[in-house]
PDB file of C-alpha atoms in Angstrom:
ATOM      1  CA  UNK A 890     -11.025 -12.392 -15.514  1.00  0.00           C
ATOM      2  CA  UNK A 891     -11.955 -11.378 -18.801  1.00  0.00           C
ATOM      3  CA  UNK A 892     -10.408 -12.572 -22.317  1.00  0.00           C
ATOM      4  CA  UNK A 893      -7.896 -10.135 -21.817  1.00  0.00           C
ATOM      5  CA  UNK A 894      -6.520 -11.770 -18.927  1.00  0.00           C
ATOM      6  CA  UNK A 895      -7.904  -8.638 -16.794  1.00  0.00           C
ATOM      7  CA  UNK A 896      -9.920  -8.742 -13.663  1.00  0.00           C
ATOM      8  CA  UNK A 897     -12.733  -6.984 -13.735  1.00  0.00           C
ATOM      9  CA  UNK A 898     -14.363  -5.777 -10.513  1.00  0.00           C
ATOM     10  CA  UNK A 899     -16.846  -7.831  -8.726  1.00  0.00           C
ATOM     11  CA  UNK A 900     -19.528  -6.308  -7.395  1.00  0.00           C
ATOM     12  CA  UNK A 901     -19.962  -9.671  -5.257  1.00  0.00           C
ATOM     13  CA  UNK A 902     -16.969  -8.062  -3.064  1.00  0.00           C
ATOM     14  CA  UNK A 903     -18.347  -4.450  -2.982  1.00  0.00           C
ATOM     15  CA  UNK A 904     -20.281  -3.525   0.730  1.00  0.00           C
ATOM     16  CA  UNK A 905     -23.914  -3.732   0.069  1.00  0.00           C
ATOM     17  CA  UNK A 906     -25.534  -0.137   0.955  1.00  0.00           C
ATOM     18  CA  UNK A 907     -26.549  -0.727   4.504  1.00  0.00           C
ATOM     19  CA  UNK A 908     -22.759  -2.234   4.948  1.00  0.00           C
ATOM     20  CA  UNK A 909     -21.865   1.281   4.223  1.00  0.00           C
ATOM     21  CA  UNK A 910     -24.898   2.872   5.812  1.00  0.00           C
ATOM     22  CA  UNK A 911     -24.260   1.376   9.037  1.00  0.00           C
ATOM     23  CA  UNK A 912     -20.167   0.962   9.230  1.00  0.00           C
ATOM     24  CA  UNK A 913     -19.040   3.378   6.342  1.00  0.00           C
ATOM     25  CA  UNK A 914     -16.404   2.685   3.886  1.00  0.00           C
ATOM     26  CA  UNK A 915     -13.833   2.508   6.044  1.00  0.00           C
ATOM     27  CA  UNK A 916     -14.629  -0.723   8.355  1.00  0.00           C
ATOM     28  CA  UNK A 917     -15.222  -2.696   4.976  1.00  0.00           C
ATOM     29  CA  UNK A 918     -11.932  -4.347   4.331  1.00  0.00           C
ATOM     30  CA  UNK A 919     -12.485  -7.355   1.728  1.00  0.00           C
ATOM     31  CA  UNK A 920     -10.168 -10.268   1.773  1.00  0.00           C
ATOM     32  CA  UNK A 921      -8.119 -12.773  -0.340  1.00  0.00           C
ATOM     33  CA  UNK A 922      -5.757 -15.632   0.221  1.00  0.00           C
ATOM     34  CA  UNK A 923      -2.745 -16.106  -0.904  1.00  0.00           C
ATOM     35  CA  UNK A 924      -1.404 -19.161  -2.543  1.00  0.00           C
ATOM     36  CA  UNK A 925       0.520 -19.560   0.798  1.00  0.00           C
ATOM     37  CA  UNK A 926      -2.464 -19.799   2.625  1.00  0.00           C
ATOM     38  CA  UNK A 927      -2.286 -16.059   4.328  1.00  0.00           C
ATOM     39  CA  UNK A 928      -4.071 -13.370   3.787  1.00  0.00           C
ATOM     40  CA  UNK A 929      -3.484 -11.216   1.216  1.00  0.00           C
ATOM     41  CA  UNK A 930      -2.721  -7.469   1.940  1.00  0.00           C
ATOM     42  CA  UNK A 931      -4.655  -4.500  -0.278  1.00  0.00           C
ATOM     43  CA  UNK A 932      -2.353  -2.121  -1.469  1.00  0.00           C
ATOM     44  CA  UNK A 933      -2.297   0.677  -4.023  1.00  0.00           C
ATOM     45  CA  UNK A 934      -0.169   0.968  -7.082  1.00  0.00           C
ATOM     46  CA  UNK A 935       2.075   4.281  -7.024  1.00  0.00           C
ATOM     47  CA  UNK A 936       2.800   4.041 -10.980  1.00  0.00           C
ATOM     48  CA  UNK A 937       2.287   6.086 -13.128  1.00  0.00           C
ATOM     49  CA  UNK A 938       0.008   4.020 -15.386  1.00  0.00           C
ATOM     50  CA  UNK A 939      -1.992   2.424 -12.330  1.00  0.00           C
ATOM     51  CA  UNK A 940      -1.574   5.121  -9.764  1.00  0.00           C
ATOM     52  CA  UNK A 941      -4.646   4.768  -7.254  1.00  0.00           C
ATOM     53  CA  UNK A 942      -5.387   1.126  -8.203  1.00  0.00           C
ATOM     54  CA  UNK A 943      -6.037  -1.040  -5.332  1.00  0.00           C
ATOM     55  CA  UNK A 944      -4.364  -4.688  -5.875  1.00  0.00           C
ATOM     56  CA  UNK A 945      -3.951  -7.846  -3.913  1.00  0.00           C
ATOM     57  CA  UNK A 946      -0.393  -9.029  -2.669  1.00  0.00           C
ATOM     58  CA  UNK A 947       1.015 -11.722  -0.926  1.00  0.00           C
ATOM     59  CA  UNK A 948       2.338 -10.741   2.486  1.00  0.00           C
ATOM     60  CA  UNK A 949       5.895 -12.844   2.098  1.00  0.00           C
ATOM     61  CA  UNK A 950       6.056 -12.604  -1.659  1.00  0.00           C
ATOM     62  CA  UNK A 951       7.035 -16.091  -1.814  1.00  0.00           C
ATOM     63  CA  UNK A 952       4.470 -16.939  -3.836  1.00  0.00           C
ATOM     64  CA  UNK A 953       3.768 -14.186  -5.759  1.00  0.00           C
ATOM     65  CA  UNK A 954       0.036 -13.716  -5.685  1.00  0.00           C
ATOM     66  CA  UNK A 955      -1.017 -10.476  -7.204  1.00  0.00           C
ATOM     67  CA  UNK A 956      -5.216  -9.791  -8.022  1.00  0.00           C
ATOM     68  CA  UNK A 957      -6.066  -6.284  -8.890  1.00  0.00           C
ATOM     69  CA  UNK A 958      -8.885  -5.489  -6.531  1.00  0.00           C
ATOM     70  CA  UNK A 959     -10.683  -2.996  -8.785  1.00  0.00           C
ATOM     71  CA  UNK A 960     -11.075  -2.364 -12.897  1.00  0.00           C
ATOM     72  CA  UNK A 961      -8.431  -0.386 -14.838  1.00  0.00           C
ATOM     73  CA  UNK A 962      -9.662   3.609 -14.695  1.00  0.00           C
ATOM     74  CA  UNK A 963     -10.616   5.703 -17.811  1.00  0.00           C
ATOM     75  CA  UNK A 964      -7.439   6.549 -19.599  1.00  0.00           C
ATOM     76  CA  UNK A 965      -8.829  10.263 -19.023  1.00  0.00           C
ATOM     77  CA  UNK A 966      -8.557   9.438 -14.854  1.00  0.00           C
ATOM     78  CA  UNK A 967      -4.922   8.692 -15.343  1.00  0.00           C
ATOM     79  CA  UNK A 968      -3.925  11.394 -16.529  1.00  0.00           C
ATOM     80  CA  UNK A 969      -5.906  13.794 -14.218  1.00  0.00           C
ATOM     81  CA  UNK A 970      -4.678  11.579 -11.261  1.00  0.00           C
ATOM     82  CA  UNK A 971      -0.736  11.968 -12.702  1.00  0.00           C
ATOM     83  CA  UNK A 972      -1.629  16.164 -13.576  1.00  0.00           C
ATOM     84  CA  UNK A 973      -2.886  16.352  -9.857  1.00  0.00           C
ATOM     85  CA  UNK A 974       0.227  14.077  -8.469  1.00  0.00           C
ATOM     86  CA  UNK A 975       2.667  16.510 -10.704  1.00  0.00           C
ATOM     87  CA  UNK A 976       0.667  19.500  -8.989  1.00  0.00           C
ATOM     88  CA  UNK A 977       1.265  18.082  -5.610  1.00  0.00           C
ATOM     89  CA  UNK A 978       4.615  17.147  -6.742  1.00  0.00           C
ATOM     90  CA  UNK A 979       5.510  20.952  -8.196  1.00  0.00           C
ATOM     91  CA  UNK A 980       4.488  22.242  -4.316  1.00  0.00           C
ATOM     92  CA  UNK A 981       6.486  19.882  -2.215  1.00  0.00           C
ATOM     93  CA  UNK A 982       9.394  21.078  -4.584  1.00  0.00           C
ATOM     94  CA  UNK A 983       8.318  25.121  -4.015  1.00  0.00           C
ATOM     95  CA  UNK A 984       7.896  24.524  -0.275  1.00  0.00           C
ATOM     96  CA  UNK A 985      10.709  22.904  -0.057  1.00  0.00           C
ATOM     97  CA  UNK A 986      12.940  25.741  -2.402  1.00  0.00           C
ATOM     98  CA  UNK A 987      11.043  28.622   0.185  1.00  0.00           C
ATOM     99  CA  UNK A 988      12.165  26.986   3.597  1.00  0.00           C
ATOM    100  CA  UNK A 989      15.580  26.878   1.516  1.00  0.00           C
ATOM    101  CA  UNK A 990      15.683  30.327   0.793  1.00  0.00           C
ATOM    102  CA  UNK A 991      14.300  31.410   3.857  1.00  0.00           C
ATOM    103  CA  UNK A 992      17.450  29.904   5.573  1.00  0.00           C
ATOM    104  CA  UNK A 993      19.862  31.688   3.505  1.00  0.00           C
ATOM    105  CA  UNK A 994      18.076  34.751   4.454  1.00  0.00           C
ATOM    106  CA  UNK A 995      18.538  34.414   7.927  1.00  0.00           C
ATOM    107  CA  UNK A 996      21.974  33.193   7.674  1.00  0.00           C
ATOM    108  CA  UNK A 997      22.538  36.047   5.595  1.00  0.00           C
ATOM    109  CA  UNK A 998      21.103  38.618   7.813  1.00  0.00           C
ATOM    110  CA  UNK A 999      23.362  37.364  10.890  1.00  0.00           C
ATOM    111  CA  UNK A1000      26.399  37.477   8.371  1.00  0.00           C
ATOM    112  CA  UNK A1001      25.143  41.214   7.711  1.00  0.00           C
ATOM    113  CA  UNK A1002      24.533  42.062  11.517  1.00  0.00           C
ATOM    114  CA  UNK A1003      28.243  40.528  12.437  1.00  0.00           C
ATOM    115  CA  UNK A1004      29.825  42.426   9.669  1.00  0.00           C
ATOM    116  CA  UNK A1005      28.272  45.966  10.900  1.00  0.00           C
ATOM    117  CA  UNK A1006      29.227  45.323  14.562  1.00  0.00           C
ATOM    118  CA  UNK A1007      33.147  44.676  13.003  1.00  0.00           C
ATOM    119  CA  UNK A1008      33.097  47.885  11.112  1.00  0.00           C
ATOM    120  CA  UNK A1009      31.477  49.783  13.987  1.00  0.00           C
ATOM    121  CA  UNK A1010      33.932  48.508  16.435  1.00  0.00           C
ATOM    122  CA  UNK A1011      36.853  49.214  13.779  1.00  0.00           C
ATOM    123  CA  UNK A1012      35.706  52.564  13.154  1.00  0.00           C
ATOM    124  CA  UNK A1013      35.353  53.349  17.210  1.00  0.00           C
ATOM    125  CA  UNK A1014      38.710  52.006  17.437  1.00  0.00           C
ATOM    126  CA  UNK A1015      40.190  53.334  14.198  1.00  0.00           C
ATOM    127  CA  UNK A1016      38.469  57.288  15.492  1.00  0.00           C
ATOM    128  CA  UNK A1017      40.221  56.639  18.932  1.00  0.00           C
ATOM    129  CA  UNK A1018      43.173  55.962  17.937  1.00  0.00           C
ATOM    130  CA  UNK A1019      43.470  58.651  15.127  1.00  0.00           C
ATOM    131  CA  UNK A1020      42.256  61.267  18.118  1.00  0.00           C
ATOM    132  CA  UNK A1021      45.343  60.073  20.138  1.00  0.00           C
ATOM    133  CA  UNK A1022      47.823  61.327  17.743  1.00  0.00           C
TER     134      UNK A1022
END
């Protein structure tokens, strides 16, 4: 930790380059334990201020270990990671509105078809029945 309370990253922790050579990023999982003698899980904050920050947490909660795993990012980051998230955000949202719409079409097309097949029939029936008088 720094003076600020803050813990900085520790480059102790990070896979050395054959690590990552030979295994990739993916296979390197580091480790804590928890003041319940577990191990800790990695996870990664969803906030908005620390979205994408990877943090330490006790598995149980019950004794509330928390250890962020990596350094705060540039201010600048954040708020590309939370213009990108409102981006991805804005889509779901659109996609979402399209299938919407693209129901109501459907539904509305099948109202449409019913209602010409009613005034059809009522017209044949309406122009056979006039004939008969």
């Amino acid at each position: 930790m720094d003076s600020s309370g803050e813990t900085k990253f520790n480059y102790d922790d990070s896979p050395s380059l054959r690590e990552i050579f030979n295994h990739g990023f993916d296979n390197y999982s580091p480790t804590r334990t928890c003041r319940c003698n577990l191990q800790a899980f990695m996870m990664t904050s969803k906030t908005d201020i620390n979205l994408g920050r990877r943090f330490f947490a006790c598995y149980t909660w019950r004794c509330r270990f928390f250890e962020w795993y990596d350094g705060a990012f540039p201010e600048r980051c954040v708020e590309l990671i939370n213009k990108c998230r409102f981006k991805f955000l804005s889509l779901q949202f659109a996609e979402r509105t399209i299938d919407e719409l693209q129901k109501s079409i459907r539904s509305t097309r099948m109202l449409l078809k019913i209602s010409v097949g009613i005034n059809v029939f009522l017209m044949v029936v309406l122009s056979y029945m006039l004939g008969m008088m």
